[in-house]
Structure formats: C-alpha cells, structure tokens
Coordinates of C-alpha atoms in Angstrom, one line a residue:
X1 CA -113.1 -4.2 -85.8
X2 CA -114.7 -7.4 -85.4
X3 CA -118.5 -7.3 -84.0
X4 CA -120.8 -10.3 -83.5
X5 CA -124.6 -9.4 -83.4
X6 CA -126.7 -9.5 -79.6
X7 CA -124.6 -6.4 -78.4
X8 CA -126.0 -4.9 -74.8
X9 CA -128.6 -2.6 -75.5
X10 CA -126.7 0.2 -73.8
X11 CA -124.0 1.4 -76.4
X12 CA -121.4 4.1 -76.9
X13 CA -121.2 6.3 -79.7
X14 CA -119.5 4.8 -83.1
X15 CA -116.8 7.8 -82.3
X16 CA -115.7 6.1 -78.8
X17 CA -116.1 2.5 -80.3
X18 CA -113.9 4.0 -83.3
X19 CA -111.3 5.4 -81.4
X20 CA -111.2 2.9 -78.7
X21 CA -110.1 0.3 -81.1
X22 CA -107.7 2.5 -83.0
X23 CA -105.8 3.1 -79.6
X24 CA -105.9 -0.8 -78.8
X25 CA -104.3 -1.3 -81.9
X26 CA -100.9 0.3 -80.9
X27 CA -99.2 -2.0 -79.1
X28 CA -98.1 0.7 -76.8
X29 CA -96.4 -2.0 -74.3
X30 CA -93.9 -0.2 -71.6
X31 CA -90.8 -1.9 -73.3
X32 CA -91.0 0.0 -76.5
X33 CA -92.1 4.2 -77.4
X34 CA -95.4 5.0 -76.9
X35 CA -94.7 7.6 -79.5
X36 CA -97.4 5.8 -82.0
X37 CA -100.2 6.4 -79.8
X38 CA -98.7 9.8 -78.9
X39 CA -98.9 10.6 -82.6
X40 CA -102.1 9.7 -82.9
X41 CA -103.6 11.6 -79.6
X42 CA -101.9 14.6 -80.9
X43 CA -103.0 14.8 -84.2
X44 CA -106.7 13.5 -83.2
X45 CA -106.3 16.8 -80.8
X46 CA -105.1 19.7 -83.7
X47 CA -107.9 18.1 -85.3
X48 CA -110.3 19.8 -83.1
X49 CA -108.2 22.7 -82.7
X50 CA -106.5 21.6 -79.2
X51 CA -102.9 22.3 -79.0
X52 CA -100.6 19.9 -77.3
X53 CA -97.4 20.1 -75.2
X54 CA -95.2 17.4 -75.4
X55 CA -93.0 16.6 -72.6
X56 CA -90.2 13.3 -73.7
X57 CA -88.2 11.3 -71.6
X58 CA -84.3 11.5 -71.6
X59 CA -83.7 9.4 -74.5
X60 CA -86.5 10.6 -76.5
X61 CA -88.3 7.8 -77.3
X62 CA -90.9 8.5 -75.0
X63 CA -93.2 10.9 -74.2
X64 CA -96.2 12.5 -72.0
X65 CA -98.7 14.9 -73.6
X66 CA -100.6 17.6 -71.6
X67 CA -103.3 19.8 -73.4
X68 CA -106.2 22.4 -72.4
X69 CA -109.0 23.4 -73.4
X70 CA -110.7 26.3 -72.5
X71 CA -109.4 29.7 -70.0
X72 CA -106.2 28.9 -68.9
X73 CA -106.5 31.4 -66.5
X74 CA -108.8 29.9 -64.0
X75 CA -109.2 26.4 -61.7
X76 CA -110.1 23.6 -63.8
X77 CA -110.7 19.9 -64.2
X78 CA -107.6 17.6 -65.0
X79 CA -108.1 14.2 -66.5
X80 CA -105.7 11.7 -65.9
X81 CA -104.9 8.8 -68.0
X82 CA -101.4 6.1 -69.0
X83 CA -100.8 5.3 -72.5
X84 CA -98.6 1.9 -72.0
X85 CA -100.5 -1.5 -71.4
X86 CA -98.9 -4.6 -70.4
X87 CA -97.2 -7.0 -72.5
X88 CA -99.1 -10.3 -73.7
X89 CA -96.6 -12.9 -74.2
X90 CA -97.6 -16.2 -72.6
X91 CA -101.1 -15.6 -72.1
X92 CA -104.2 -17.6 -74.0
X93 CA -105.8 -15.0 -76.0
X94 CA -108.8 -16.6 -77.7
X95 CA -109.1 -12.9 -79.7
X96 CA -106.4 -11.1 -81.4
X97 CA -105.0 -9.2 -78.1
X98 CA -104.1 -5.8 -80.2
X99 CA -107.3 -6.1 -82.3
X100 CA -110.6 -4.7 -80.5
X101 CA -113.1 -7.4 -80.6
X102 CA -116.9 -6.9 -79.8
X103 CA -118.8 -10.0 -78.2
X104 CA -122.1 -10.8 -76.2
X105 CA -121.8 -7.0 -75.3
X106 CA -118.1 -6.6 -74.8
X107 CA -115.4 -4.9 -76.2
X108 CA -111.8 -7.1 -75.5
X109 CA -108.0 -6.1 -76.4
X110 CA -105.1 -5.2 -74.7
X111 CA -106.0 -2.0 -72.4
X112 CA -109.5 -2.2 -73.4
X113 CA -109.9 -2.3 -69.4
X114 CA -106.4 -0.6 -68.3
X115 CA -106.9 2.1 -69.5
X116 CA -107.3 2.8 -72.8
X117 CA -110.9 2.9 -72.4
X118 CA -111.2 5.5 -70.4
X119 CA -109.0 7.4 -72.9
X120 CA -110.6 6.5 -75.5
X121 CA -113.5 7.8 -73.6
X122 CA -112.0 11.2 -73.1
X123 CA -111.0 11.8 -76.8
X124 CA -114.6 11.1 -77.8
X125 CA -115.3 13.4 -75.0
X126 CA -113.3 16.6 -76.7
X127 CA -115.6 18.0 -79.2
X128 CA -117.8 18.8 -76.5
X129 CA -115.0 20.0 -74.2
X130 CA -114.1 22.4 -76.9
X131 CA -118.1 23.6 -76.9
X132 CA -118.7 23.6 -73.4
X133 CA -115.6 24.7 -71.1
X134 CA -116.3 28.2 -71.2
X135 CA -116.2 29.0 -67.5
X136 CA -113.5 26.7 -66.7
X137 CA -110.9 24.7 -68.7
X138 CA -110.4 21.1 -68.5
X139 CA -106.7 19.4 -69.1
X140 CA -105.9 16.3 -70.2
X141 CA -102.5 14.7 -69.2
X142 CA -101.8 11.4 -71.0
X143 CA -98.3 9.6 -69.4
X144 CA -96.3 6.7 -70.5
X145 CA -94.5 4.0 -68.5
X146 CA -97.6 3.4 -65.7
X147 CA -97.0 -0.4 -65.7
X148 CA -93.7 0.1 -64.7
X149 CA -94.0 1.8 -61.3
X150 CA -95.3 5.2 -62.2
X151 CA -91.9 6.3 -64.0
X152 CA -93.4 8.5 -66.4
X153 CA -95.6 10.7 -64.7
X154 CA -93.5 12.8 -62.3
X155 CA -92.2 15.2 -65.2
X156 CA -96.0 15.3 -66.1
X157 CA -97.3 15.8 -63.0
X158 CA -94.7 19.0 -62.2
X159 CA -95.7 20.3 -65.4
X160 CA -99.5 19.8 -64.3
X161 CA -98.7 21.7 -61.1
X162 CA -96.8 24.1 -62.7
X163 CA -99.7 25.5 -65.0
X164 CA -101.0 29.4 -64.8
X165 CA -103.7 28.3 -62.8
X166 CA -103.5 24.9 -61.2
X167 CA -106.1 22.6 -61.4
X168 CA -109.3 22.6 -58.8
X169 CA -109.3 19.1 -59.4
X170 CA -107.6 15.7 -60.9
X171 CA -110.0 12.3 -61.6
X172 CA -107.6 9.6 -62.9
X173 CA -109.1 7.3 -64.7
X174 CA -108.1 4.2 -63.7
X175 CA -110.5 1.3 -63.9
X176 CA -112.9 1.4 -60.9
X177 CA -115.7 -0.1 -62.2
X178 CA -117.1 3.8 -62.0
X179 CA -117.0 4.3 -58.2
X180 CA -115.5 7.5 -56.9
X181 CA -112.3 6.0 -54.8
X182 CA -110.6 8.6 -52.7
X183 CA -107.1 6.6 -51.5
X184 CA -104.8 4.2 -52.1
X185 CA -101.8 3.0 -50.7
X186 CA -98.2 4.1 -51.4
X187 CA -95.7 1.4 -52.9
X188 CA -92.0 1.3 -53.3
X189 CA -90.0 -1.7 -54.7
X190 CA -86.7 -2.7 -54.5
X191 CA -84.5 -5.8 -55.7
X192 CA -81.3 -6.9 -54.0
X193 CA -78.1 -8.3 -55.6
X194 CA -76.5 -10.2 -53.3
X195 CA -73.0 -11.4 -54.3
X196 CA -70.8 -13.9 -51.9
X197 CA -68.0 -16.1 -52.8
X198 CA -68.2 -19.4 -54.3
X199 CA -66.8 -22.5 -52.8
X200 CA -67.2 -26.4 -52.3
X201 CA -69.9 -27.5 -50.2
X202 CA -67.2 -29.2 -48.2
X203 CA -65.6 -26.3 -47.5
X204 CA -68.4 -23.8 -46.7
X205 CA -66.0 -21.4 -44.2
X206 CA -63.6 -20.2 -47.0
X207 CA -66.9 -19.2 -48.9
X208 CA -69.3 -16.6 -48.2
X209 CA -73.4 -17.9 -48.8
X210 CA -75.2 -15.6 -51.0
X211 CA -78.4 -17.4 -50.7
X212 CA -77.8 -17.5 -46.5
X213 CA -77.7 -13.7 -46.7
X214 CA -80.8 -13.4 -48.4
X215 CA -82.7 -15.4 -46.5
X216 CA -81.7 -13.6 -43.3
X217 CA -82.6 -10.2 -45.0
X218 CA -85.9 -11.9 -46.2
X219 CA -86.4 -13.5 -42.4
X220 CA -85.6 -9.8 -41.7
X221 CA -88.1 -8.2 -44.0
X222 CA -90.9 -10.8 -42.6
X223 CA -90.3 -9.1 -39.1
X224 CA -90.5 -5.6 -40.0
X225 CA -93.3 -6.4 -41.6
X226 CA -94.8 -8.5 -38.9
X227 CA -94.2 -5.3 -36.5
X228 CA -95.9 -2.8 -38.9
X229 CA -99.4 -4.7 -38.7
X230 CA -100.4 -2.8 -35.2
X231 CA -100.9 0.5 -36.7
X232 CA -103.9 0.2 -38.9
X233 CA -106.7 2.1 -41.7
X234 CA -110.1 -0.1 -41.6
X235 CA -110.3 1.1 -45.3
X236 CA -108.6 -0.7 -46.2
X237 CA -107.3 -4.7 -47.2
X238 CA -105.7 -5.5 -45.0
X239 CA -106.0 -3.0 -42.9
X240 CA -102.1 -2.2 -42.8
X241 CA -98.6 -1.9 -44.2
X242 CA -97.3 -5.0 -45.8
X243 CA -93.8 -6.1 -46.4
X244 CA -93.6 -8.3 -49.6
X245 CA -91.1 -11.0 -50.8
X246 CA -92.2 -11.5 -54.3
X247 CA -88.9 -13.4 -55.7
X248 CA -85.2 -15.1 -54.7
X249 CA -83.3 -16.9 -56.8
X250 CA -79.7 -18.3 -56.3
X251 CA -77.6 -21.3 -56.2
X252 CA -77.1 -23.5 -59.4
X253 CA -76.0 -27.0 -57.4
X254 CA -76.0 -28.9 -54.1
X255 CA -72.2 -29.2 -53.8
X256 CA -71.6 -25.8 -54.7
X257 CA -71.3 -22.5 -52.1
X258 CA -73.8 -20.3 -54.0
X259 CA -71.9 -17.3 -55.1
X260 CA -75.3 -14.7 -56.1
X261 CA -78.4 -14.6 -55.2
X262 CA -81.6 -12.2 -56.2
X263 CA -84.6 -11.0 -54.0
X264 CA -87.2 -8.3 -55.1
X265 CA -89.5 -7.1 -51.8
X266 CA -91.9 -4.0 -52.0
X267 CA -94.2 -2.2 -49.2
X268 CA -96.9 -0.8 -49.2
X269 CA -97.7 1.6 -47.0
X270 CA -101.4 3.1 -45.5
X271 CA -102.0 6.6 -45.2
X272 CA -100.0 8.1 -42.8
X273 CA -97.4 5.6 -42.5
X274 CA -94.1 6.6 -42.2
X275 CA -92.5 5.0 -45.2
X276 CA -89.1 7.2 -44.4
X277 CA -89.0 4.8 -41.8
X278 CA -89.8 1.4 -42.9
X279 CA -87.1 2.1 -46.1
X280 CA -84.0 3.3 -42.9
X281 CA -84.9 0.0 -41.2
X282 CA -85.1 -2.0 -44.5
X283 CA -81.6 -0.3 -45.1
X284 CA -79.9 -1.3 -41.5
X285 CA -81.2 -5.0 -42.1
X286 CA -79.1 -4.8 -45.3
X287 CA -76.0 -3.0 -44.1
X288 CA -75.9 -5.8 -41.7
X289 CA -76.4 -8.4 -43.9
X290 CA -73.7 -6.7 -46.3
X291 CA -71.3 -6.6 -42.9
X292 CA -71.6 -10.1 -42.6
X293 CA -70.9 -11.1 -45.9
X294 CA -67.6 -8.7 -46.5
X295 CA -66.1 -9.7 -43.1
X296 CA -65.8 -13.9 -44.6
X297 CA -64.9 -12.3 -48.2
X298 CA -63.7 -8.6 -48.8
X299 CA -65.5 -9.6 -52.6
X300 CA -69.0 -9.7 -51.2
X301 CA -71.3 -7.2 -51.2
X302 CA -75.2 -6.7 -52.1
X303 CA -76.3 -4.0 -54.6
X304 CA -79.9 -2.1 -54.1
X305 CA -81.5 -1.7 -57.2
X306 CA -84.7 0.3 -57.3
X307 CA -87.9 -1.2 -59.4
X308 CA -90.4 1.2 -58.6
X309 CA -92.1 3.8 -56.1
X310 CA -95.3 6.1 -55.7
X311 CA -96.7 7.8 -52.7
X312 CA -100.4 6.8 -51.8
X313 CA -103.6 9.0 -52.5
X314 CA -105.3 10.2 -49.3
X315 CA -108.1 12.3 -50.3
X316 CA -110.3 13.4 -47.7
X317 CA -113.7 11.0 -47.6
X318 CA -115.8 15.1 -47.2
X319 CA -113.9 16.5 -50.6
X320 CA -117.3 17.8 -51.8
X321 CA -116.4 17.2 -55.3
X322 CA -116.3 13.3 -54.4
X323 CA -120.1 13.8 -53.9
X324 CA -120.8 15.9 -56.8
X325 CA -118.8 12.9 -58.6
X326 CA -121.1 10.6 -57.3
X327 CA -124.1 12.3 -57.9
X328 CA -123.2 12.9 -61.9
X329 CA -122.5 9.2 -61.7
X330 CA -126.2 8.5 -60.7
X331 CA -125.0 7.6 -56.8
X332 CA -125.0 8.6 -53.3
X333 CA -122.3 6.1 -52.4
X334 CA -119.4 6.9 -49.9
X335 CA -116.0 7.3 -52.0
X336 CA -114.1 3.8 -52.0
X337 CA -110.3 3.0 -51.3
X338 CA -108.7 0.8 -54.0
X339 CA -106.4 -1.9 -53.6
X340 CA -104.4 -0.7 -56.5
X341 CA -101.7 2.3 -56.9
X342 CA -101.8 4.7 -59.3
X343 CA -100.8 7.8 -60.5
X344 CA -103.1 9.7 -58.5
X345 CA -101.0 10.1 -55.7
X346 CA -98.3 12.1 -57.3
X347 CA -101.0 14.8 -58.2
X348 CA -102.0 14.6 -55.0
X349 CA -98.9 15.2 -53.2
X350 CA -98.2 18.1 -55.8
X351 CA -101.5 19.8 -54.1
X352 CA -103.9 19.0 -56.5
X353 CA -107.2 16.9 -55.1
X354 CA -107.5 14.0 -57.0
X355 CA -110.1 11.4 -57.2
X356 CA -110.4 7.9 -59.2
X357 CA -112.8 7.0 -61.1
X358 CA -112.8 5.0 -64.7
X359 CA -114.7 2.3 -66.7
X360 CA -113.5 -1.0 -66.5
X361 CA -112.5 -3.6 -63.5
X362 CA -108.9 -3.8 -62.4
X363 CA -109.2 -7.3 -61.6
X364 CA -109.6 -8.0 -65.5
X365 CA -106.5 -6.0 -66.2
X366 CA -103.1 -7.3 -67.5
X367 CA -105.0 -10.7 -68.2
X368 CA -105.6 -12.7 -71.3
X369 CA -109.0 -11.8 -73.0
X370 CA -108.5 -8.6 -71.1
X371 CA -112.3 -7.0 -71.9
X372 CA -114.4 -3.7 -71.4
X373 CA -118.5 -3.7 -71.2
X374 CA -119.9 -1.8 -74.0
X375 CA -122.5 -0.3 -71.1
X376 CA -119.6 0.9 -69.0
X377 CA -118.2 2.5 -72.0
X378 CA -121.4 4.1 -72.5
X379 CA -121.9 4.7 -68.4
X380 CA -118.5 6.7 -68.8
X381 CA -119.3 8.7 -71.8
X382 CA -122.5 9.8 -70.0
X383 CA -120.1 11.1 -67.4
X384 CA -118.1 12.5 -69.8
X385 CA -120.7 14.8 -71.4
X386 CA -122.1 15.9 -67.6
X387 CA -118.5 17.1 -66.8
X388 CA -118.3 18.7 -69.9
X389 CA -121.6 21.2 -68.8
X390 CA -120.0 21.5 -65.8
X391 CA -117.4 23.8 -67.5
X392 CA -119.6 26.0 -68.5
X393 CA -122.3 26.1 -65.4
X394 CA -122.2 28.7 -62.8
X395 CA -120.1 28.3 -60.0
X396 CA -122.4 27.4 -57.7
X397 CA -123.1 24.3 -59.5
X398 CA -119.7 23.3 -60.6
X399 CA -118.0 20.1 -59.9
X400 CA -115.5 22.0 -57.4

C-alpha cells in the first residue's frame, strides 16, 4: 500500500489500515461473486475464533455472511455493512482504483468511502468484540449486491430477524460522515419496454409509435408526480415523493415509424407515503398506454421490467439509542435524514430499530479518486471500541 509522508495526525491502527486495503483490493464489483471478499471475511473471522453462516444466492456465486459474537441468547447489537462497490470503467483515476493509496492524510480506492471502510473498520473492531461482549452479543451481517437496488440483503435480513434473540438494535454503516441519521426514503425502479410497429414516416396510421407511447406514459409519470408534491416531510430534500424519468431511448431514423422504445422511471417515496398507491396508478397509466398501442397493432405491447426496490427507514427522532449514539460519537446533535437509501430499511421493516451511521461522505461515493480521511477512519474505530464496552456494561448503561 502506497503511503506518502505528511499523514493527518489522527490515525487508525496499522490493523484497520491493513485490512482496509486488503478488502479494497478485491474488486468485489456487483457484476461478478463477491465470494473473494467473502473468503477472506470468513477466514479473517475463524481466525479469532468467530464462526460464520453463510447464506448464497440461487446460482451460488454469491453470498451474504452473518456471524455472532457473544450470548446468543439475549438482545444485541447488529452491524450492518455491503461487500460490492461500484464498477470503475470510464472514470479518471489518478491512483490505482483497487489499490489503497494514502495521501495528504487520505486513504483513496474503490469503496474506500462506500463501504468498505466502515468494514474494514468493524473487522479491526472483532478482537475486542470477542473480549468485551459478555452481557450482550454483537452480529455482523455483511450483504452483496447493495449497488444494485438492495438485491442481496432480504435473505440476510430474514435470517437477521430470524435469530434466537433478535437484535435490540441495527446501525448500518453506510457513509454518513459519522452523524446518527434515523430515515430515509423508500425507492422502487422500473424500466419499460415499449414495442409498436414499424412503418414509413409517410404512412404513420398503419404503424403503431413506440416512442409516442412513451412519451405519454412519461407526460403521465410527470403528473403523478406533480400531484404527489402536496403531501410533505420537512426532513427532508425535497420535502416529498418524486417521480423520476431517468432514461428513453427509441427511434433509429426520421423516416422511419419507431418500432421500440426504452424508459427507466423510479419514486421515491417519504415516510408514510403510500407507495401501493403511487405503483397501481403508475400501472393504469401503462395499461392505457398498452391499450392504445394494441388497438393500431395487435403486435404491440410494453413489458415492465423491475430494476430495483427498498422500503424507507423511519426511525423514530426519540429512539434513545440515537442519543446514546450520539453521545459515544462525542455529540448532542438531533439524528439526521439522508438523502440516500440503504439497506437499513429492510431491517427496519423486519422490526429491528436501525440507525445509520459510518465513516466516509456519500457524495464521494461511486466517483473517480473515490477517498476516505484517515481521521474518520480513526473517529470510527474510536466508536468501534466504545460499542464494544457497551457489551459488557450494565444494563443501565447500555446502548439500548
């Protein structure tokens, strides 16, 4: 690992630095297994002693890992954390992007930020866990596929839920620049197909316009959106549910009836909100659309294609572990709402209270030169060894 002398003055132990650089090395992108860096979580764990469960996907090339440490038997402390990053292709690195790099008192790589710091952060973090989580156990549940809309964490989650003695508590790691952030809002994503008939421009009636149709359903989607801003949450920006329309694509020439055409939308939904809704009218806009289409050619039709969905965290701002949070964070600050989604939300609608809080700023994340201050990394480790006496202490002084 490169370093180049004038480091910040607050550093993290050699073990986090170590680790954090052998985790940024696996290219643990979403396209391909994240078995590498499962591999290498697992053995770092037996090394300590700390059995793991693995949980795979379908095709087995993928996999979640959960672990405890400590009584199983009792409420403990879950911490949260996704093992894919996203890809780098395109972007200027001026630093090897799967190569941690120290400079002028940061550490840079892919994930250094999202999130592999934080979990790098939490593996330095298990030799004390071991010592320390006498009274209480802590669990660590490590998820792949993040980046791509949440889709690995639901069986991990369930199997969270499902343990002896659910958590008391879940903090998810995500970066948050260390503030306690209590909510989010939901997200799902969808992308339309939209096939019509082909034809001469000359001739448009005995063709059916596949680009027309999506445009009315995205004129459509702008008005449900529109209609949605009145109900509101002054926590946060903006203040309401939004209706997206990131993408269409169609038509190939002026003189030709386009024949397909390709829109991806998403919402995202405040507390509250009734997103059960939103997706019904979303769906009628469609099956009218669709109508349309098939009645000037049989042929036609438009194909939804889900990309991605998670429900949003809405912890209460009065949790009193959000304060005890704080105050092991050195603050007396109110919880925050992030702008972001996460995975927090499905612990949270499996009934375990979840909070966010990492190292790292979200608005460095999936960028070139992606980066990591060596005094957050520290900041967090800090945290890291407070929560760990907090396994042990009396109940009275406990986190929750």
């Amino acid at each position: 690992m490169p370093v180049e002398a004038g480091a910040a003055e607050d550093q993290p132990s050699a073990e986090l630095l170590r680790l954090l650089s052998d985790l940024i090395a696996i290219p643990s992108i979403s396209a391909v297994s994240n078995l590498p860096v499962i591999d290498y979580i697992e053995a770092y764990l037996a090394g300590h002693g700390v059995e793991s469960c693995r949980l795979p996907n379908a095709a087995g090339d993928k996999a979640s890992l959960l672990a405890t440490i400590g009584p199983a038997d009792r409420p403990g402390l879950a911490l949260s954390a996704h093992t894919d990053v996203v890809p780098v292709e395109g972007q200027g690195w001026s630093t090897p992007p799967f190569a941690a790099t120290i400079r002028d008192g940061r550490l840079y790589g892919r994930g250094s930020s999202d999130m592999k710091g934080f979990l790098a952060t939490v593996l330095a973090a298990v030799p004390d866990f071991v010592r320390r989580a006498t009274v209480r156990p802590v669990h660590l549940c490590f998820s792949y596929d993040e980046e791509v809309g949440c889709a690995g964490a639901p069986d991990l989650v369930a199997a969270t839920a499902a343990l002896p003695v659910p958590p008391a508590l879940c903090l998810v790691g995500e970066p948050s620049s260390l503030k306690v952030a209590r909510a989010h809002k939901g997200k799902f994503a969808n992308r339309l197909v939209v096939t019509g008939k082909g034809g001469h421009s000359a001739l448009p009636h005995r063709a059916a316009n596949a680009v027309a149709a999506a445009a009315k359903i995205v004129v459509g989607l702008e008005a449900i959106g529109a209609s949605l801003r009145t109900i509101t949450d002054a926590a946060f920006e903006p203040p309401y549910t939004t209706v997206h329309v990131g993408s269409l694509h169609g038509g190939g020439a002026l003189n030709l009836v386009p024949d397909r055409a390709v829109l991806e939308y998403e919402v995202r939904t405040i507390p509250g909100a009734d997103a059960a809704g939103i997706r019904a009218r979303i769906d009628a806009l469609v099956a009218e659309v669709r109508a349309e289409l098939i009645a000037q050619a049989p042929e036609a039709g438009i194909a939804v294609e889900p990309i991605s969905a998670y429900p949003g965290l809405d912890t209460p701002a009065d949790l009193p572990a959000a304060a005890k949070l704080a105050w092991l964070l050195g603050s007396n600050a109110a919880p925050i709402t992030l702008a972001y989604g996460t995975e927090a939300g499905l612990y949270d609608e499996a009934g375990i209270p979840t909070l966010v809080c990492g190292p790292g700023d979200i608005a460095r994340a999936h960028k070139a030169d992606e980066w990591i201050g060596l005094d957050e990394l520290a900041s967090a480790e800090r945290l890291m060894r407070r929560l760990a006496l907090t396994l042990g202490d009396a109940p009275t002084d406990a986190l929750f």
